[in-house]
Short mmCIF file of C-alpha atoms in Angstrom, two decimals:
data_model
loop_
_atom_site.label_atom_id
_atom_site.label_comp_id
_atom_site.label_asym_id
_atom_site.label_seq_id
_atom_site.Cartn_x
_atom_site.Cartn_y
_atom_site.Cartn_z
CA MET A 1 0.00 0.00 0.00
CA GLU A 2 1.46 3.27 -1.09
CA HIS A 3 1.54 6.18 1.33
CA GLN A 4 0.84 9.72 0.18
CA PRO A 5 3.61 12.18 0.96
CA LEU A 6 2.89 14.32 3.98
CA THR A 7 4.26 17.44 2.28
CA HIS A 8 3.26 18.92 -1.01
CA PRO A 9 5.53 20.98 -3.23
CA ILE A 10 4.79 24.68 -2.97
CA SER A 11 4.27 26.24 -6.33
CA ALA A 12 5.96 29.54 -7.08
CA ALA A 13 3.80 32.56 -6.40
CA PRO A 14 2.70 34.41 -9.50
CA VAL A 15 4.74 37.49 -10.25
CA ARG A 16 2.63 40.63 -9.97
CA ILE A 17 3.44 43.36 -12.37
CA ASN A 18 3.44 46.75 -10.70
CA ARG A 19 1.20 48.83 -12.87
CA GLY A 20 1.27 51.94 -10.71
CA VAL A 21 1.06 55.50 -11.91
CA SER A 22 4.03 56.53 -14.01
CA PRO A 23 6.28 59.36 -12.80
CA THR A 24 5.12 61.56 -15.67
CA THR A 25 1.48 61.07 -14.73
CA ARG A 26 2.25 61.78 -11.08
CA ALA A 27 4.01 64.99 -12.09
CA TRP A 28 1.01 66.14 -14.13
CA LEU A 29 -1.35 65.27 -11.27
CA PHE A 30 0.85 67.26 -8.91
CA LEU A 31 0.78 70.26 -11.26
CA SER A 32 -2.92 70.03 -12.07
CA PRO A 33 -4.10 72.54 -9.38
CA SER A 34 -1.56 75.11 -10.53
CA MET A 35 -2.35 74.46 -14.18
CA LEU A 36 -6.06 74.87 -13.45
CA PHE A 37 -5.42 78.18 -11.72
CA LEU A 38 -3.26 79.38 -14.62
CA GLY A 39 -5.97 78.28 -17.03
CA VAL A 40 -8.51 80.46 -15.23
CA LEU A 41 -6.12 83.43 -15.39
CA ILE A 42 -5.47 82.89 -19.09
CA ALA A 43 -9.20 82.62 -19.77
CA ALA A 44 -9.86 85.85 -17.87
CA SER A 45 -7.08 87.60 -19.81
CA LEU A 46 -8.58 86.44 -23.10
CA LEU A 47 -11.99 87.77 -22.03
CA VAL A 48 -10.44 91.14 -21.22
CA LEU A 49 -8.69 91.11 -24.59
CA ARG A 50 -12.01 90.40 -26.33
CA MET A 51 -13.78 93.24 -24.51
CA SER A 52 -10.98 95.63 -25.43
CA VAL A 53 -11.89 95.35 -29.11
CA GLY A 54 -15.63 95.62 -28.47
CA THR A 55 -17.85 98.65 -28.34
CA LYS A 56 -19.70 100.19 -25.43
CA GLY A 57 -22.97 98.33 -25.01
CA ALA A 58 -21.86 95.57 -27.36
CA GLU A 59 -18.72 94.26 -25.67
CA TRP A 60 -19.12 90.68 -26.94
CA THR A 61 -20.64 91.26 -30.38
CA GLY A 62 -19.10 94.49 -31.63
CA PHE A 63 -15.60 94.99 -33.00
CA SER A 64 -13.72 98.25 -32.91
CA LEU A 65 -10.23 99.53 -32.21
CA ALA A 66 -11.53 102.88 -31.00
CA SER A 67 -10.56 102.11 -27.40
CA TYR A 68 -6.92 101.61 -28.42
CA ALA A 69 -7.01 104.72 -30.59
CA GLN A 70 -8.30 106.67 -27.60
CA LEU A 71 -5.20 105.67 -25.63
CA LEU A 72 -3.09 107.57 -28.16
CA GLU A 73 -4.57 110.86 -27.00
CA PRO A 74 -2.18 113.09 -25.00
CA TYR A 75 -4.07 112.66 -21.73
CA TYR A 76 -3.87 108.86 -21.79
CA LEU A 77 -0.30 108.81 -23.04
CA LYS A 78 0.65 111.12 -20.19
CA SER A 79 -1.03 108.73 -17.75
CA LEU A 80 0.86 105.74 -19.17
CA LEU A 81 4.20 107.55 -19.03
CA LEU A 82 3.46 108.74 -15.49
CA THR A 83 2.67 105.18 -14.41
CA LEU A 84 5.88 103.78 -15.90
CA ARG A 85 7.97 106.65 -14.49
CA LEU A 86 6.65 106.32 -10.93
CA ALA A 87 6.99 102.53 -11.07
CA LEU A 88 10.58 102.83 -12.31
CA ILE A 89 11.59 105.48 -9.75
CA SER A 90 9.99 103.52 -6.92
CA ALA A 91 11.82 100.38 -8.05
CA VAL A 92 15.18 102.17 -8.00
CA ILE A 93 14.56 103.72 -4.57
CA ALA A 94 13.28 100.45 -3.11
CA VAL A 95 16.34 98.55 -4.37
CA VAL A 96 18.76 101.16 -3.03
CA LEU A 97 17.09 101.00 0.39
CA ALA A 98 16.83 97.21 0.28
CA ILE A 99 20.50 96.47 -0.45
CA PRO A 100 21.90 97.27 3.05
CA VAL A 101 18.96 95.51 4.73
CA ALA A 102 19.40 92.45 2.52
CA TYR A 103 23.16 92.38 3.11
CA THR A 104 22.62 92.52 6.87
CA MET A 105 20.08 89.70 6.69
CA SER A 106 22.39 87.55 4.58
CA ARG A 107 25.29 87.93 7.01
CA LEU A 108 23.41 87.28 10.26
CA THR A 109 24.56 84.12 11.99
CA SER A 110 21.94 83.99 14.72
CA PRO A 111 18.71 82.25 13.59
CA PHE A 112 16.69 84.31 16.06
CA ALA A 113 18.03 87.62 14.75
CA ARG A 114 17.40 86.43 11.18
CA ARG A 115 13.77 85.67 12.04
CA ILE A 116 13.35 89.10 13.65
CA PHE A 117 14.69 90.81 10.54
CA LEU A 118 12.48 88.69 8.29
CA ALA A 119 9.39 89.46 10.37
CA ALA A 120 10.16 93.19 10.25
CA VAL A 121 10.61 93.08 6.48
CA LEU A 122 7.42 91.09 5.90
CA LEU A 123 5.33 93.26 8.20
CA PRO A 124 4.04 95.56 5.42
CA LEU A 125 2.74 92.51 3.55
CA LEU A 126 0.81 91.37 6.64
CA VAL A 127 -1.04 94.68 7.03
CA ASN A 128 -3.95 95.52 4.76
CA LEU A 129 -2.94 97.86 1.96
CA LEU A 130 -5.88 100.13 2.68
CA LEU A 131 -4.80 100.52 6.32
CA GLN A 132 -1.25 101.32 5.23
CA SER A 133 -2.53 104.05 2.90
CA TYR A 134 -4.67 105.56 5.64
CA GLY A 135 -1.60 105.49 7.88
CA TRP A 136 0.26 107.56 5.29
CA LEU A 137 -2.65 110.02 5.29
CA VAL A 138 -2.15 110.48 9.03
CA ILE A 139 1.60 110.90 8.66
CA LEU A 140 1.77 113.11 5.57
CA GLY A 141 -1.30 115.30 6.08
CA PRO A 142 -1.00 119.06 6.64
CA GLY A 143 -1.59 118.47 10.35
CA GLY A 144 0.08 115.10 10.32
CA MET A 145 2.94 113.72 12.35
CA LEU A 146 5.68 114.63 9.86
CA ASN A 147 4.67 118.26 9.47
CA GLN A 148 4.18 118.64 13.21
CA ALA A 149 7.65 117.23 13.86
CA LEU A 150 9.30 119.50 11.27
CA MET A 151 7.52 122.55 12.62
CA GLY A 152 8.43 121.60 16.19
CA LEU A 153 12.11 121.41 15.19
CA GLY A 154 11.88 124.80 13.53
CA LEU A 155 12.80 123.46 10.09
CA ILE A 156 9.62 124.75 8.46
CA LYS A 157 7.20 127.55 9.28
CA ARG A 158 4.14 126.23 7.50
CA PRO A 159 2.99 122.69 6.65
CA ILE A 160 4.37 121.12 3.51
CA MET A 161 1.84 119.65 1.08
CA LEU A 162 2.93 116.02 0.79
CA LEU A 163 -0.43 114.53 -0.14
CA TYR A 164 -2.23 114.52 -3.49
CA ASN A 165 0.97 114.84 -5.46
CA GLN A 166 3.60 112.54 -6.92
CA ASN A 167 5.88 112.73 -3.88
CA GLY A 168 3.27 111.28 -1.55
CA VAL A 169 2.36 108.55 -4.04
CA LEU A 170 6.03 107.70 -4.49
CA MET A 171 6.59 107.28 -0.75
CA GLY A 172 3.56 105.02 -0.50
CA LEU A 173 4.67 102.91 -3.47
CA VAL A 174 8.18 102.44 -2.06
CA GLN A 175 6.92 101.47 1.40
CA THR A 176 4.35 98.93 0.22
CA ALA A 177 6.68 97.21 -2.26
CA PHE A 178 9.84 97.30 -0.12
CA PRO A 179 9.66 93.61 0.96
CA LEU A 180 9.51 92.52 -2.69
CA ALA A 181 12.94 94.07 -3.18
CA VAL A 182 14.56 92.81 0.03
CA LEU A 183 13.75 89.09 -0.25
CA PRO A 184 15.32 88.26 -3.67
CA ILE A 185 18.36 90.46 -2.97
CA ALA A 186 18.93 88.79 0.42
CA SER A 187 18.62 85.37 -1.20
CA ALA A 188 21.18 86.29 -3.86
CA MET A 189 23.62 87.74 -1.32
CA ARG A 190 23.26 84.67 0.87
CA GLY A 191 24.48 82.63 -2.09
CA VAL A 192 27.75 84.59 -2.27
CA ALA A 193 30.31 82.45 -0.45
CA ARG A 194 32.36 84.06 2.30
CA THR A 195 35.50 82.71 0.66
CA TYR A 196 35.24 85.33 -2.10
CA GLU A 197 35.12 88.12 0.45
CA GLU A 198 38.00 86.63 2.41
CA ALA A 199 40.09 86.26 -0.75
CA ALA A 200 39.48 89.90 -1.69
CA ALA A 201 40.31 91.02 1.86
CA THR A 202 43.61 89.10 1.80
CA LEU A 203 44.52 90.96 -1.39
CA GLY A 204 44.19 94.26 0.45
CA ALA A 205 40.64 95.29 -0.45
CA SER A 206 38.72 97.31 2.11
CA ARG A 207 35.22 96.36 3.25
CA TRP A 208 33.64 98.87 0.92
CA GLN A 209 35.71 97.58 -2.01
CA VAL A 210 34.75 94.00 -1.18
CA PHE A 211 31.09 94.95 -1.06
CA ARG A 212 31.21 97.05 -4.24
CA GLN A 213 33.45 94.84 -6.38
CA VAL A 214 32.56 91.36 -5.13
CA VAL A 215 29.20 91.17 -3.37
CA LEU A 216 27.21 93.56 -5.55
CA PRO A 217 28.28 92.14 -8.95
CA MET A 218 27.62 88.56 -7.82
CA SER A 219 24.22 89.60 -6.40
CA MET A 220 23.15 91.43 -9.55
CA PRO A 221 20.61 88.75 -10.66
CA GLY A 222 18.78 89.12 -7.35
CA ILE A 223 18.94 92.92 -7.56
CA ILE A 224 17.43 92.90 -11.05
CA THR A 225 14.75 90.44 -9.94
CA GLY A 226 13.83 92.62 -6.96
CA ALA A 227 13.63 95.74 -9.12
CA THR A 228 11.44 93.90 -11.63
CA LEU A 229 9.04 92.70 -8.93
CA VAL A 230 8.70 96.20 -7.47
CA PHE A 231 8.17 97.70 -10.91
CA ALA A 232 5.47 95.21 -11.89
CA TYR A 233 3.74 95.55 -8.52
CA ASN A 234 3.69 99.35 -8.54
CA ALA A 235 2.78 99.70 -12.22
CA SER A 236 -0.59 98.09 -11.48
CA SER A 237 -1.06 99.76 -8.08
CA PHE A 238 -4.50 101.24 -7.48
CA VAL A 239 -5.11 101.89 -3.77
CA VAL A 240 -1.97 103.94 -3.10
CA PRO A 241 -2.32 106.41 -6.01
CA LEU A 242 -6.06 106.73 -5.43
CA LEU A 243 -5.79 107.61 -1.72
CA LEU A 244 -2.47 109.45 -1.64
CA GLY A 245 -2.71 111.08 -5.05
CA GLY A 246 -6.42 111.50 -5.56
CA ARG A 247 -7.30 112.56 -9.07
CA ARG A 248 -4.16 114.70 -9.29
CA VAL A 249 -1.92 111.69 -9.96
CA PRO A 250 -3.82 109.83 -12.70
CA MET A 251 -1.97 106.54 -12.87
CA LEU A 252 -3.32 104.05 -15.37
CA ALA A 253 -4.93 101.75 -12.80
CA VAL A 254 -6.92 104.69 -11.43
CA MET A 255 -8.08 105.53 -14.94
CA VAL A 256 -9.20 101.95 -15.47
CA HIS A 257 -11.31 102.25 -12.31
CA ASP A 258 -12.79 105.55 -13.49
CA GLN A 259 -13.74 104.05 -16.84
CA ILE A 260 -15.63 101.23 -15.10
CA ALA A 261 -17.19 102.79 -12.00
CA PRO A 262 -18.94 105.96 -13.24
CA LEU A 263 -18.83 105.44 -17.03
CA MET A 264 -19.32 101.66 -17.39
CA ASN A 265 -17.04 101.82 -20.42
CA TRP A 266 -15.71 98.26 -20.33
CA PRO A 267 -13.90 98.35 -23.71
CA ALA A 268 -11.87 101.45 -22.77
CA ALA A 269 -10.98 99.98 -19.36
CA SER A 270 -10.03 96.65 -20.93
CA ALA A 271 -7.85 98.34 -23.57
CA ALA A 272 -6.00 100.31 -20.89
CA GLY A 273 -5.50 97.12 -18.88
CA VAL A 274 -4.18 95.24 -21.92
CA VAL A 275 -1.70 98.02 -22.71
CA LEU A 276 -0.52 98.04 -19.09
CA ILE A 277 -0.11 94.25 -19.03
CA VAL A 278 1.76 94.15 -22.35
CA THR A 279 4.09 96.97 -21.32
CA THR A 280 4.84 95.36 -17.96
CA LEU A 281 5.44 91.94 -19.53
CA ALA A 282 7.80 93.45 -22.10
CA ILE A 283 9.88 95.11 -19.39
CA MET A 284 9.87 91.92 -17.29
CA THR A 285 10.98 89.89 -20.33
CA LEU A 286 13.86 92.29 -20.91
CA SER A 287 14.79 92.07 -17.23
CA GLU A 288 14.71 88.26 -17.33
CA PHE A 289 16.97 88.29 -20.39
CA ILE A 290 19.47 90.55 -18.65
CA THR A 291 19.30 88.45 -15.47
CA GLY A 292 19.87 85.19 -17.36
CA ARG A 293 22.77 86.67 -19.26
CA ARG A 294 24.33 87.96 -16.04
CA ARG A 295 23.85 84.59 -14.34
CA ARG A 296 25.56 82.78 -17.21
CA MET A 297 28.48 85.21 -17.06
CA LEU A 298 28.88 84.56 -13.31
CA GLU A 299 28.74 80.79 -13.80
CA ALA A 300 31.35 81.02 -16.56
CA SER A 301 33.67 83.12 -14.39
CA GLN A 302 33.48 80.58 -11.56
#
């Protein structure tokens, strides 16, 4: 009588093919929220572009370039040039003021002190822009803190008019956009190794020479980026020129508001917005080209 074996051979387990999501698909899924948001922005921009070639009362059916022709009038050209000039001047002033702050932040060794500096720089971004503008009204008004202080020191005999002119608007633009200049410059200066400064110092360079001939040239991409951010931010500013400049400083964003609110002229407002966007993008493209070229020159020199 034959006995059956007590053990049975174990068959090999079937190999399971891992058919998970490919890395490319995972990347697209990861980017899908951002792509959706960008799609909404692009769709909104196309709608504005379509309204800009419409006519008043027939924004979606009519076709006319009268709104763009209107922007060639001296009043609108003056507004566009004023917007670009104030945005450019505010960018230069903000960068000049941001460079020493950014250099100090990049050279701090204490994490606590670095956080304090960062919090102080970011503070304007945490306060509502409307509240900041009203704060400037309190400071710069005829009976404001600044005039009272100057008169108390005997420097002036009568209040200086700092509101409802370009000087007041310029101060507000610089203050609100100052953090946008500090952060990229500090990041660029933090990337400059201390060894370059030490090598220049050993060759007899003073601290000012090290800063001017070593740190600043190697931080130029960050400086250009900061200036570009401030320029783009202030070119489309609306609250600051409206409150601090009133109707005496007709920046283009204020004119866009005036075309919509009392006149309901959507094609004219859309055309002004398109011109502002195109001009800002052109300047930002030029800045990016200069920044990329400068970065390649620095990488080649290293």
